[in-house]
Short mmCIF file of C-alpha atoms and ligand atoms in Angstrom, two decimals:
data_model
loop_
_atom_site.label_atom_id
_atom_site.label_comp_id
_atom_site.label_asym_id
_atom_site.label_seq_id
_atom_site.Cartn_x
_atom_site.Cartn_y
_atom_site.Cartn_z
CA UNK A 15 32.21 -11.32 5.77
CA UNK A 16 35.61 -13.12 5.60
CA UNK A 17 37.32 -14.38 2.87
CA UNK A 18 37.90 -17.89 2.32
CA UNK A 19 40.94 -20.16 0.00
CA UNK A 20 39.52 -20.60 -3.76
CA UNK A 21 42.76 -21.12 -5.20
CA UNK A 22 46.48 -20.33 -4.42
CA UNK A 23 45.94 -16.78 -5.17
CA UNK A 24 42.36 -16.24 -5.26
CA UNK A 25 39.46 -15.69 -1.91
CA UNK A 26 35.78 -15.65 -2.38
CA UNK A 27 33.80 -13.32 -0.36
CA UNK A 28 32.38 -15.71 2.32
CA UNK A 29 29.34 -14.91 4.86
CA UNK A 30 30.46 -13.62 8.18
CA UNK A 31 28.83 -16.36 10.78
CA UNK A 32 28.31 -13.03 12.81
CA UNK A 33 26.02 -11.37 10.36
CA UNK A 34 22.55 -9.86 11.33
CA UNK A 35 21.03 -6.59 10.65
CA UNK A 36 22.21 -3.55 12.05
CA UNK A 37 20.27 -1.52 14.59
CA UNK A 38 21.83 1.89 13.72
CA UNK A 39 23.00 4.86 15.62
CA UNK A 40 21.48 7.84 14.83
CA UNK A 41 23.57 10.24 12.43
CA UNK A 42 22.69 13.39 14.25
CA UNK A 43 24.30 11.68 17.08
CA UNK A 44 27.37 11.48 14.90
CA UNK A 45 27.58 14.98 13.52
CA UNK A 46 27.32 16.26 16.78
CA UNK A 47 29.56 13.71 18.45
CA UNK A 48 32.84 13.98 16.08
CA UNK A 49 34.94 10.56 16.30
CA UNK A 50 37.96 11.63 19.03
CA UNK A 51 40.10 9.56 16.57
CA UNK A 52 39.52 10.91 13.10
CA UNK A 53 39.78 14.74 14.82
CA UNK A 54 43.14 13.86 16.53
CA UNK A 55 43.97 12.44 13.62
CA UNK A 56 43.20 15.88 11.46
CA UNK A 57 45.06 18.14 14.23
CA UNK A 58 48.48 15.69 13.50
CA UNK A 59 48.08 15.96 9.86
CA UNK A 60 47.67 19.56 9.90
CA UNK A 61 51.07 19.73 11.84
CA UNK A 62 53.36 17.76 9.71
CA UNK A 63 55.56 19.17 8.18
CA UNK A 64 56.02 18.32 4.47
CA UNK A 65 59.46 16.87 3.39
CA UNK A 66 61.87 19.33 1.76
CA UNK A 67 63.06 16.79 -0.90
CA UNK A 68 59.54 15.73 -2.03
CA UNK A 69 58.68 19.34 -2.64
CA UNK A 70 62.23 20.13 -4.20
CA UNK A 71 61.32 17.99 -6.87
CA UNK A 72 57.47 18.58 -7.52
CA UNK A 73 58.47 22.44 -7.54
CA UNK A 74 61.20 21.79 -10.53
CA UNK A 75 58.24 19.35 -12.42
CA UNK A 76 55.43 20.35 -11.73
CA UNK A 77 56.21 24.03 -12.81
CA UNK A 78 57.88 23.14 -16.11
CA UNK A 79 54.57 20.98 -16.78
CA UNK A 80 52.11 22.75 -15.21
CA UNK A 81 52.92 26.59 -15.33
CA UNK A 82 50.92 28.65 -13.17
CA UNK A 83 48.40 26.66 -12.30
CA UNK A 84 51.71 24.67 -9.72
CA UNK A 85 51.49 27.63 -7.55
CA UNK A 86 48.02 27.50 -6.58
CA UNK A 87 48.01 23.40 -6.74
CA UNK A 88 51.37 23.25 -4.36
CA UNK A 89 49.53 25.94 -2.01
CA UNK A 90 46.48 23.57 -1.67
CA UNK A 91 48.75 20.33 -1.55
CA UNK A 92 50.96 22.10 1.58
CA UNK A 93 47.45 23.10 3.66
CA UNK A 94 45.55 20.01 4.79
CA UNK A 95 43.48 21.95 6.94
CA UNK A 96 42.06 23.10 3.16
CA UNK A 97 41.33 19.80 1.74
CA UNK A 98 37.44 18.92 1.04
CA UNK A 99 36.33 15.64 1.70
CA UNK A 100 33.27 14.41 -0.23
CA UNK A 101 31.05 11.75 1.23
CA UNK A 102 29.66 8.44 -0.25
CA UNK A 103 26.64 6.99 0.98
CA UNK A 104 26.65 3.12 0.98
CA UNK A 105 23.54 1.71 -0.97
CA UNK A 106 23.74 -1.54 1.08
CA UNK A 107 23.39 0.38 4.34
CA UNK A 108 19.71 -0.06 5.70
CA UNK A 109 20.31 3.91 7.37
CA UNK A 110 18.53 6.02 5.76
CA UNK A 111 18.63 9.80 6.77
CA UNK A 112 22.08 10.79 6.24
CA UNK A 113 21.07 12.52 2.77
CA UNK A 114 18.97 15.00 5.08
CA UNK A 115 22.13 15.65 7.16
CA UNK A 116 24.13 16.49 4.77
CA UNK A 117 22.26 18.96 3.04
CA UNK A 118 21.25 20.50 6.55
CA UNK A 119 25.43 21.01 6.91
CA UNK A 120 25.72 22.46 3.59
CA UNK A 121 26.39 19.61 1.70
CA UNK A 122 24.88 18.89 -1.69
CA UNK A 123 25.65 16.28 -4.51
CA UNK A 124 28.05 15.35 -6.68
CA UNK A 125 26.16 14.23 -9.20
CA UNK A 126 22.72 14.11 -10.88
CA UNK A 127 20.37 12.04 -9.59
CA UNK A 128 18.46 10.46 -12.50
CA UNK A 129 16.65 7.08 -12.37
CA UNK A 130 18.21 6.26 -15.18
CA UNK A 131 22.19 4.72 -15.63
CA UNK A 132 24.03 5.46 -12.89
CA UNK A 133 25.73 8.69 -13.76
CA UNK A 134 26.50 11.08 -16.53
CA UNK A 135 25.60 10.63 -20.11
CA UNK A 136 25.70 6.49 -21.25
CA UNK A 137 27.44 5.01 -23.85
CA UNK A 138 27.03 1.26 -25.30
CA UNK A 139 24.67 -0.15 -24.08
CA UNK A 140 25.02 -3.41 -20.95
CA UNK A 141 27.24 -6.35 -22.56
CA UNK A 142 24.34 -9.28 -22.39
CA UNK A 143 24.71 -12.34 -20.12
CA UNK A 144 25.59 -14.92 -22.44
CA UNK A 145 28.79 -12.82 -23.06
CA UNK A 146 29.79 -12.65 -19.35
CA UNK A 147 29.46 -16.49 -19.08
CA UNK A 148 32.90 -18.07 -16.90
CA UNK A 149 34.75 -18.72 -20.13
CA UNK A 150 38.10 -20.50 -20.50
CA UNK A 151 40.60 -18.78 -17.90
CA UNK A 152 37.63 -17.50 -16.12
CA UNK A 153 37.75 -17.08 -12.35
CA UNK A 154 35.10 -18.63 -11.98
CA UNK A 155 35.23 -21.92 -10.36
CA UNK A 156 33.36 -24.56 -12.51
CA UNK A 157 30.56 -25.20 -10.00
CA UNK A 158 29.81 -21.37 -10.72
CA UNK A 159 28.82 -22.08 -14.11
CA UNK A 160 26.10 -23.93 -13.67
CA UNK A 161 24.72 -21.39 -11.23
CA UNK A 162 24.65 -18.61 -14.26
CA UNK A 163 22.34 -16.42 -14.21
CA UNK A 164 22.39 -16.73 -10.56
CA UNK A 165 19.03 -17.67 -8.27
CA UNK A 166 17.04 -14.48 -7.04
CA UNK A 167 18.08 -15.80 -3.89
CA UNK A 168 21.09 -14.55 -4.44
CA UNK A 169 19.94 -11.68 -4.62
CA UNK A 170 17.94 -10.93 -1.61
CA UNK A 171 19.17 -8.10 0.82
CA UNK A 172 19.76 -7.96 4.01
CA UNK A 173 16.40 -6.33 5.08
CA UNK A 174 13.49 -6.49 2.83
CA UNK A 175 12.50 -3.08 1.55
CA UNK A 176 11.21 -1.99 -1.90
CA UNK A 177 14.45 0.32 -2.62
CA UNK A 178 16.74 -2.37 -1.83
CA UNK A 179 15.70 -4.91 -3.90
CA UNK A 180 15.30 -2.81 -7.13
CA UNK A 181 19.14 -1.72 -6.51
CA UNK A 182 19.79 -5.57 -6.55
CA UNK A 183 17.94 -6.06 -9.55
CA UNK A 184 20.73 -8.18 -11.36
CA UNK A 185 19.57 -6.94 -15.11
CA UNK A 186 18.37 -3.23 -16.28
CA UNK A 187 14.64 -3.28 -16.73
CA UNK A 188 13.16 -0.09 -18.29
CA UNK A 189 11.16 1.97 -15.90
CA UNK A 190 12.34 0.36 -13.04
CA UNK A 191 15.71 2.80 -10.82
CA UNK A 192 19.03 1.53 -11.26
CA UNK A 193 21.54 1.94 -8.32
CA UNK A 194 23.11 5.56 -8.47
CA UNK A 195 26.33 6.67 -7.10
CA UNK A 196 25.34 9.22 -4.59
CA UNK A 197 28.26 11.35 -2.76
CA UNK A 198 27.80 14.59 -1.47
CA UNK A 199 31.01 17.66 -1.05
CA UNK A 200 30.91 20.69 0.98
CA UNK A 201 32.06 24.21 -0.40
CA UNK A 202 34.40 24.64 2.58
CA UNK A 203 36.95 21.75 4.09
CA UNK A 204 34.03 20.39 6.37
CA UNK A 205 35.16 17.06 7.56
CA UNK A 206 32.19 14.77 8.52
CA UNK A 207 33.00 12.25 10.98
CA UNK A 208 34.56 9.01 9.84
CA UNK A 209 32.91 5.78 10.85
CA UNK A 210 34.70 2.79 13.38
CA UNK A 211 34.76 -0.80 12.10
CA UNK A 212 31.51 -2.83 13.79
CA UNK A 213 31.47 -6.19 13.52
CA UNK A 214 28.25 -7.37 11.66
CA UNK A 215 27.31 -3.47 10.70
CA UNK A 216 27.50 -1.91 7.47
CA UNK A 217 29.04 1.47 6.91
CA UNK A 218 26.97 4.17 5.98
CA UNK A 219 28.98 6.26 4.32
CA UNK A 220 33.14 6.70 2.91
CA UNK A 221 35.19 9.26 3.02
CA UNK A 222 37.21 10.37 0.11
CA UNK A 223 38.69 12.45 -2.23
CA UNK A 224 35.41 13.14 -4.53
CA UNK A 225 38.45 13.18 -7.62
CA UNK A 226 38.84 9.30 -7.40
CA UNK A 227 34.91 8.31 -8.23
CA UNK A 228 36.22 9.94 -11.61
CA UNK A 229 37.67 6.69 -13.11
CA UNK A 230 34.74 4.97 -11.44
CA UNK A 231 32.19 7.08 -13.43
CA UNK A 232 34.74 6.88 -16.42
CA UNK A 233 34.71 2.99 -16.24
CA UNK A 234 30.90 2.92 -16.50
CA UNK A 235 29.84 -0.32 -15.39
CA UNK A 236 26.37 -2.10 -16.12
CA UNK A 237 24.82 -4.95 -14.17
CA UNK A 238 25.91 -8.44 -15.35
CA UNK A 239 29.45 -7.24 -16.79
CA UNK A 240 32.46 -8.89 -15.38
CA UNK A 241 34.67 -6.88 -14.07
CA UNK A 242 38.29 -6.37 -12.55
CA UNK A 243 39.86 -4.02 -10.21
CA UNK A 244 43.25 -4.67 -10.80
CA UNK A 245 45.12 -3.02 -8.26
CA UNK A 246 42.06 -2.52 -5.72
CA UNK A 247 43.47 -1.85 -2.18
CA UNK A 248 42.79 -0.53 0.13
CA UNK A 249 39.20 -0.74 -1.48
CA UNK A 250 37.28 2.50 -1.96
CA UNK A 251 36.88 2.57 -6.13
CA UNK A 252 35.29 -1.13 -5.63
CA UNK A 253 32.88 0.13 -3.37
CA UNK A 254 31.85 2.83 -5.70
CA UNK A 255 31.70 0.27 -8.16
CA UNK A 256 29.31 -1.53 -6.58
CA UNK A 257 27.59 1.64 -6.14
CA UNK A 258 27.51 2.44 -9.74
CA UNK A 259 25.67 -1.31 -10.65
CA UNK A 260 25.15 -5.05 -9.56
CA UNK A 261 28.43 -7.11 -12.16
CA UNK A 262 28.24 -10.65 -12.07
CA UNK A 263 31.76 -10.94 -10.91
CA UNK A 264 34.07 -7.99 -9.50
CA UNK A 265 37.31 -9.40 -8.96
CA UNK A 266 39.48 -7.54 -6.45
CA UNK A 267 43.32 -7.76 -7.13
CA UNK A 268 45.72 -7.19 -5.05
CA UNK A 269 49.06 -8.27 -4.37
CA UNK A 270 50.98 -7.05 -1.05
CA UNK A 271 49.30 -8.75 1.85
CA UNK A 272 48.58 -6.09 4.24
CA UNK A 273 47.02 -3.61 2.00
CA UNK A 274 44.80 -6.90 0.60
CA UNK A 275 43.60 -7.45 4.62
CA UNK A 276 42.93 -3.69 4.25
CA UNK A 277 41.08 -4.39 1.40
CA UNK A 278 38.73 -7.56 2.82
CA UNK A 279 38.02 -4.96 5.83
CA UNK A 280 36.96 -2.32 3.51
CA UNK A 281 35.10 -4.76 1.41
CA UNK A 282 33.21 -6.40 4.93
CA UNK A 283 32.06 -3.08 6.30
CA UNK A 284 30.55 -1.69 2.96
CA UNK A 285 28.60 -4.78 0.55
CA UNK A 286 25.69 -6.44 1.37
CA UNK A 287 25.69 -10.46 2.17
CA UNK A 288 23.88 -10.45 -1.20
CA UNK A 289 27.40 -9.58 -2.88
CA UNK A 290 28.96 -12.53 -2.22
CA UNK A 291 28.96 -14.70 -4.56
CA UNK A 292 29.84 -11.97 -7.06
CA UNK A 293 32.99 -10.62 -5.27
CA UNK A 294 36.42 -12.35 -4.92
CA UNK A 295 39.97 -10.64 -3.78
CA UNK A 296 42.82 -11.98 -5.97
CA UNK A 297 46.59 -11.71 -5.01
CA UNK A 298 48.08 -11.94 -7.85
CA UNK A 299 51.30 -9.37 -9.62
CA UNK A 300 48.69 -7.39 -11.81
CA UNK A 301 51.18 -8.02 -14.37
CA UNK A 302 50.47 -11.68 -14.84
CA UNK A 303 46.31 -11.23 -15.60
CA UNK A 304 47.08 -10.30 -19.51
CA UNK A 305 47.99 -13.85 -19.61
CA UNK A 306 46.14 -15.85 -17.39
CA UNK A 307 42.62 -14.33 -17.98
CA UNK A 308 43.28 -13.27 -21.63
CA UNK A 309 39.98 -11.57 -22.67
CA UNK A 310 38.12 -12.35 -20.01
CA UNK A 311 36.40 -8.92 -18.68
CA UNK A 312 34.06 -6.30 -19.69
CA UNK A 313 36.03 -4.23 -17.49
CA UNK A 314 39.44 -3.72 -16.20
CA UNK A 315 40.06 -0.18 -13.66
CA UNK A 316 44.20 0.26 -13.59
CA UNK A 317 44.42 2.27 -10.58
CA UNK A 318 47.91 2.04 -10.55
CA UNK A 319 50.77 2.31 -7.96
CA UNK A 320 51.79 5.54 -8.35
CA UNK A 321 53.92 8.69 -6.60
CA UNK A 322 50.76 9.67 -5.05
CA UNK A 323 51.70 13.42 -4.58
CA UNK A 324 49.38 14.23 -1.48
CA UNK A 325 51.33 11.35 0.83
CA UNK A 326 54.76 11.96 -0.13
CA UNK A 327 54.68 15.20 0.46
CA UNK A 328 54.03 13.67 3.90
CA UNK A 329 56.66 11.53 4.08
CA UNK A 330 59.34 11.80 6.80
CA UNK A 331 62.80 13.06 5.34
CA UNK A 332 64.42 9.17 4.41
CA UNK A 333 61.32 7.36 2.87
CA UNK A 334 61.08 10.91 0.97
CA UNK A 335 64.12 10.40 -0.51
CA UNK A 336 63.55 6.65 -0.72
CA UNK A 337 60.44 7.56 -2.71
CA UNK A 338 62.07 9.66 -4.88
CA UNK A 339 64.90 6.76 -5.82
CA UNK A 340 61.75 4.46 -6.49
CA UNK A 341 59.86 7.18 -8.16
CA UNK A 342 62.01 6.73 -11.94
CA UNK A 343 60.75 2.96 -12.23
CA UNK A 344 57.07 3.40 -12.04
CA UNK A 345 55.93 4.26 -15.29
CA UNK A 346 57.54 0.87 -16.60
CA UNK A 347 55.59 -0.81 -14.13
CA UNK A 348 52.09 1.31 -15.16
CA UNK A 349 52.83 0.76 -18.54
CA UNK A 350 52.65 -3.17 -18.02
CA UNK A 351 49.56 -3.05 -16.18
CA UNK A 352 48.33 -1.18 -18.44
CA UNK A 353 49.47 -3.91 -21.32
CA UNK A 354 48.15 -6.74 -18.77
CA UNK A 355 44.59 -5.17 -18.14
CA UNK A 356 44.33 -4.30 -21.89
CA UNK A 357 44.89 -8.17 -22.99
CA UNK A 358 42.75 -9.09 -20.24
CA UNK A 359 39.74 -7.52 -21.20
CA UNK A 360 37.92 -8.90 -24.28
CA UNK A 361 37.38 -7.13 -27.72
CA UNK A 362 35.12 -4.23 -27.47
CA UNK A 363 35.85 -3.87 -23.61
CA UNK A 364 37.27 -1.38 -21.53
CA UNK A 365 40.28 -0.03 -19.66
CA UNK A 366 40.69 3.06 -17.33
CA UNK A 367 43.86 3.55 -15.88
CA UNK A 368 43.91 6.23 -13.41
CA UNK A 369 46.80 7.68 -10.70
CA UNK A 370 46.93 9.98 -8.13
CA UNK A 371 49.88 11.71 -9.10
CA UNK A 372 50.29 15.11 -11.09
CA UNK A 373 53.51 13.48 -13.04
CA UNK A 374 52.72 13.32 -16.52
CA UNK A 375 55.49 10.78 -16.57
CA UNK A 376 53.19 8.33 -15.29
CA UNK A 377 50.39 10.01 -16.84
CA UNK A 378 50.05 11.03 -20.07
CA UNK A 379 52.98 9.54 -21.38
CA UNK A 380 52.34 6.24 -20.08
CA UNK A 381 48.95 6.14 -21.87
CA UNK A 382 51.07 7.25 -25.05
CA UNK A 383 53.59 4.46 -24.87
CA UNK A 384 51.10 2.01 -24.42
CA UNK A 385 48.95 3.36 -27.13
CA UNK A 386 51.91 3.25 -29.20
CA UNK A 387 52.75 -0.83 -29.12
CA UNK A 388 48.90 -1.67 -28.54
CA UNK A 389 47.31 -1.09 -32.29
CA UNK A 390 43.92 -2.51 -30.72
CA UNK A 391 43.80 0.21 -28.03
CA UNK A 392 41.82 3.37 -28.42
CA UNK A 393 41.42 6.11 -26.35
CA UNK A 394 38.21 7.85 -25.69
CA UNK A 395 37.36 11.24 -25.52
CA UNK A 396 36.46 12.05 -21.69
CA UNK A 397 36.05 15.58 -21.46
CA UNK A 398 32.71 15.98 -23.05
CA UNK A 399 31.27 13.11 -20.99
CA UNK A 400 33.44 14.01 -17.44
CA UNK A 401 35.38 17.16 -17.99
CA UNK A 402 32.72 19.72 -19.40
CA UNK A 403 29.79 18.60 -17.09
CA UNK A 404 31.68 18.58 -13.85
CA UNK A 405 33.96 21.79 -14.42
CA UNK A 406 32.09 23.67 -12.07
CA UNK A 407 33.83 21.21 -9.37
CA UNK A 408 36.85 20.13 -10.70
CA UNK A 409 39.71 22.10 -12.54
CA UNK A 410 40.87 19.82 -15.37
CA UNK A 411 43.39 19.98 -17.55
CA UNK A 412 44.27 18.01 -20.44
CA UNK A 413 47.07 19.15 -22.14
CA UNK A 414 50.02 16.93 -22.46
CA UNK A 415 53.11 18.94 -21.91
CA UNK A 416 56.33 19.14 -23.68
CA UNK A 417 55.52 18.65 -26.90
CA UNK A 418 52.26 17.53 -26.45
CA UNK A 419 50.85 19.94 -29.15
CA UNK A 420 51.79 17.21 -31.80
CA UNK A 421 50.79 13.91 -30.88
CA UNK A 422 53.54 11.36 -30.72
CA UNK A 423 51.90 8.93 -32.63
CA UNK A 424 50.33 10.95 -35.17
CA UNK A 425 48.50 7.70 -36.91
CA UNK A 426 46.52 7.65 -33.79
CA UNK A 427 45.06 11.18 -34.56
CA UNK A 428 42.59 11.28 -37.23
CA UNK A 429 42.89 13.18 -40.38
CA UNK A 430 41.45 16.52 -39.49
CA UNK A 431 40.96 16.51 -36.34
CA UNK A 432 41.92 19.31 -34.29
CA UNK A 433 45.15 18.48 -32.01
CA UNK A 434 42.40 18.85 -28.69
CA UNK A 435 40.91 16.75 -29.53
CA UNK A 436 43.91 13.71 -29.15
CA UNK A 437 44.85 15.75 -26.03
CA UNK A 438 41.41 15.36 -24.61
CA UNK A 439 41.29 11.64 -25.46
CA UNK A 440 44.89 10.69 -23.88
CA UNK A 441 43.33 11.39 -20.25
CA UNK A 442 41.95 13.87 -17.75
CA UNK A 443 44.16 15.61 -15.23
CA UNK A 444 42.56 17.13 -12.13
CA UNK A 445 44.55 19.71 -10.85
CA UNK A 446 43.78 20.77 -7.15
CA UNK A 447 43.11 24.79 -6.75
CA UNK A 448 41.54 26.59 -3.62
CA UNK A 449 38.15 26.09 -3.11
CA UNK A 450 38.14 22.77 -5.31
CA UNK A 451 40.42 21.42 -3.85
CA UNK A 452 39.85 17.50 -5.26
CA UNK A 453 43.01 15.84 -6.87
CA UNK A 454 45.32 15.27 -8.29
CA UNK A 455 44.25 12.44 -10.56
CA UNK A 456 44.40 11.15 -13.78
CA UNK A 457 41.91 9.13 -15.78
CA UNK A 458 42.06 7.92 -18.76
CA UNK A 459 39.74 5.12 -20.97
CA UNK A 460 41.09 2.99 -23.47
CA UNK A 461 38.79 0.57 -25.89
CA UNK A 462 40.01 -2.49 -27.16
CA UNK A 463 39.22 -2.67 -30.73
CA UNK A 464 36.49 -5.68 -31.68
C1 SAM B 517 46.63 3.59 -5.85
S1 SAM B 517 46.56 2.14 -4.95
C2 SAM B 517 44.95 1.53 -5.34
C3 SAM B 517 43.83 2.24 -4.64
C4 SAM B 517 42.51 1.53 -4.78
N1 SAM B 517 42.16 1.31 -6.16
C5 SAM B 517 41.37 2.27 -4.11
O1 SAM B 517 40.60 2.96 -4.78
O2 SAM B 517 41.24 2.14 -2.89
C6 SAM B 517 47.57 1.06 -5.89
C7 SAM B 517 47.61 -0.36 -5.37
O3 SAM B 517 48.34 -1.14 -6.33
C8 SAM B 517 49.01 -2.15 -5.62
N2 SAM B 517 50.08 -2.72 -6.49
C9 SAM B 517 51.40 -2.47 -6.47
N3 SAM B 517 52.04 -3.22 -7.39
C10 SAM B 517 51.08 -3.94 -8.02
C11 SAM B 517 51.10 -4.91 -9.05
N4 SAM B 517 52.25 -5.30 -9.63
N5 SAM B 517 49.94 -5.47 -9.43
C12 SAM B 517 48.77 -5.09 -8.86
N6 SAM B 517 48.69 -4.18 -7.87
C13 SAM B 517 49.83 -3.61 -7.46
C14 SAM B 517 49.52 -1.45 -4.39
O4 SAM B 517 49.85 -2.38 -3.38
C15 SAM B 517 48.35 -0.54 -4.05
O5 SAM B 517 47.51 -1.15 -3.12
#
């Protein structure tokens, strides 16, 4: 796949003229046959050292906000060689056998695996295709329209098989499975080899943090819906997206040119041809989207720039400091994509804005200030549906510190309800400990009111 000009700032998912099906290597070969690349690049990692100033600063923040649970965080955060790494198969990859491989390491899932929605408990039910129709402001290009609900043909993957084409199915039918996010973590900081780029092949599997499919699961997306990944490079929370369920349209934002290549890469080696008329990268500031697609998505993941606590820590000595300079204006510029994806998604849609960080600056309080000014936003309660089901592999926390006992907004809190209870709905904080070692993020889900 390559992308190719809609508009000034929008591509389109085009066909790769090199496309076929992939005859693929066998995965025992690649358990047993680590890539050189991804081990050198382990041994390096494991030997930098971690800059002074960056953990000067988490150590006088993070304590204050955290208490004890900073010590055992910054112990995990300063020992790569402890981090986990979970696994995501790719549902358009025609491999099959990489489940079995898995589990013989020691792996096991995630997740349940029902044959029902996607993931953990559902909420309101698909948003029906007449209400996902290209409306004023849409991105969709006028021809598009007329398309709606797209051919079967459209639909067809890349190798016939019975499995495939029920994940494609572009509506929920009863009885029939619906695509399920499957990733798989190990107990222990197993590492299983990362896959090269092919040209023309489709990865098998990604490689991530297992903490970020959290605002995936937390956006819970149904076939049809239109949705937008505002700040979506380098690409791996689309990809679980499409994971999760077929949208009509997944638009993939992102602004600085290099990381949006990055992004078209990721995108190429991961969906099936079938995807393409249903994916476009955008480059626009997500700031601007509030106004030019005003109500436009089911949808909208803000997973926003951010200090990103596991990199900078990384950081040689001057970009750590540079960092730190930069560090003070982000939660202006979270809070207005937050504002921007909140006017771009229609009434009764929703929002999850999400970072990588542990600062509740751009955490917490950014979801407050927003909440504050946005009388149509309401946050939703995630820990019964994502903290108290997958405790036994994260450690959340959801306290808002400093103050945090009393809501700021205290209209927002409703009359008897126990403070938790507005704690638990501002956002999710996973905390990285030994032995669960995922994080940090933040997630958080917003409604906007009907
Ligand atoms: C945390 S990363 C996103 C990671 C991505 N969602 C994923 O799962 O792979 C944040 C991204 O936001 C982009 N960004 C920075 N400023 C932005 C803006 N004003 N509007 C939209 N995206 C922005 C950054 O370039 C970066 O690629």
């Amino acid at each position: 796949m390559f992308l190719t000009p809609r508009t000034s700032s929008t591509w389109r998912l085009a066909p790769s003229p090199r496309w076929w099906p992939v005859n693929c290597h066998s995965g025992h070969a690649l358990v047993s046959q680590p890539n050189g690349a991804a081990r050198d690049q382990e041994t390096k990692r494991k030997a930098r050292p971690s800059c002074q100033a960056v953990l000067d600063r988490f150590d006088e923040q993070y304590s204050q906000e955290l208490g004890d649970l900073w010590e055992s965080a910054r112990a995990v955060l300063l020992d790569p060689g402890s981090w986990q790494y979970g696994v995501m198969l790719n549902r358009f990859s025609i491999v099959t056998g990489i489940s079995q491989i898995l589990q013989s390491q020691g792996f096991s899932t995630l997740l349940p695996q029902t044959r029902g929605p996607a993931v953990l408990p559902s909420g309101p039910a698909a948003v029906s295709r007449s209400k996902c129709r290209a409306g004023k402001g849409s991105l969709l290009p006028p021809g598009h329209i007329s398309k709606w609900p797209p051919n079967d043909s459209y639909l067809q993957p890349d190798i016939k098989s019975p499995a495939r084409d029920q994940d494609l199915e572009s509506e929920p039918s009863p009885g029939l499975s619906r695509p399920s996010l499957q990733c798989y973590i190990h107990p222990r900081p197993l590492r299983f080899p990362s896959q090269a780029h092919r040209l023309g092949q489709l990865k098998q599997y990604f490689l991530l943090n297992a903490a970020s499919l959290l605002p995936v699961l937390a956006l819970k997306v149904q076939d049809g819906e239109k949705v937008l990944d505002l700040c979506s490079a380098p690409g791996g929370k689309a990809v679980a997206i499409l994971q999760c369920a077929t949208p009509a349209l997944l638009c993939c934002n992102e602004p600085d040119p290099q990381r949006r290549d990055w992004l078209a890469k990721t995108l190429e080696s991961f969906l099936s041809q079938s995807l393409t008329s249903r994916v476009i990268v955008s480059a626009q500031d997500g700031r601007s989207f509030g106004q030019s697609e005003a109500g436009t998505y089911d949808k909208v993941l803000v997973d926003s720039p951010c200090s990103n606590d596991r990199s900078w820590l990384y950081c040689g000595g001057q970009q750590g400091e540079q960092r730190l300079k930069e560090r003070a204006g982000l939660p202006a510029l979270q809070a207005q994509l937050l504002r921007s994806a909140l006017s771009a998604v229609r009434p009764g849609g929703v929002v999850v804005y999400s970072t990588c960080t542990l600062s509740s600056f751009e955490n917490f309080a950014v979801v407050e200030t927003v909440l504050n000014d946005c009388p149509e936003a309401e946050p939703e309660d995630l820990w019964e549906e994502i903290g108290i089901p997958l405790s036994e592999h994260f450690t959340f926390r959801t306290t808002h510190p400093g103050g945090s006992q009393t809501p700021h907004n205290a209209s927002l809190q409703p009359h008897n309800a126990p403070s938790s209870s507005y704690r638990h709905r501002l956002g999710l904080l996973v905390v990285p400990q030994p032995g669960k070692t995922w994080g940090p993020m933040f997630l958080s889900r917003i409604r906007r009111r009907k």
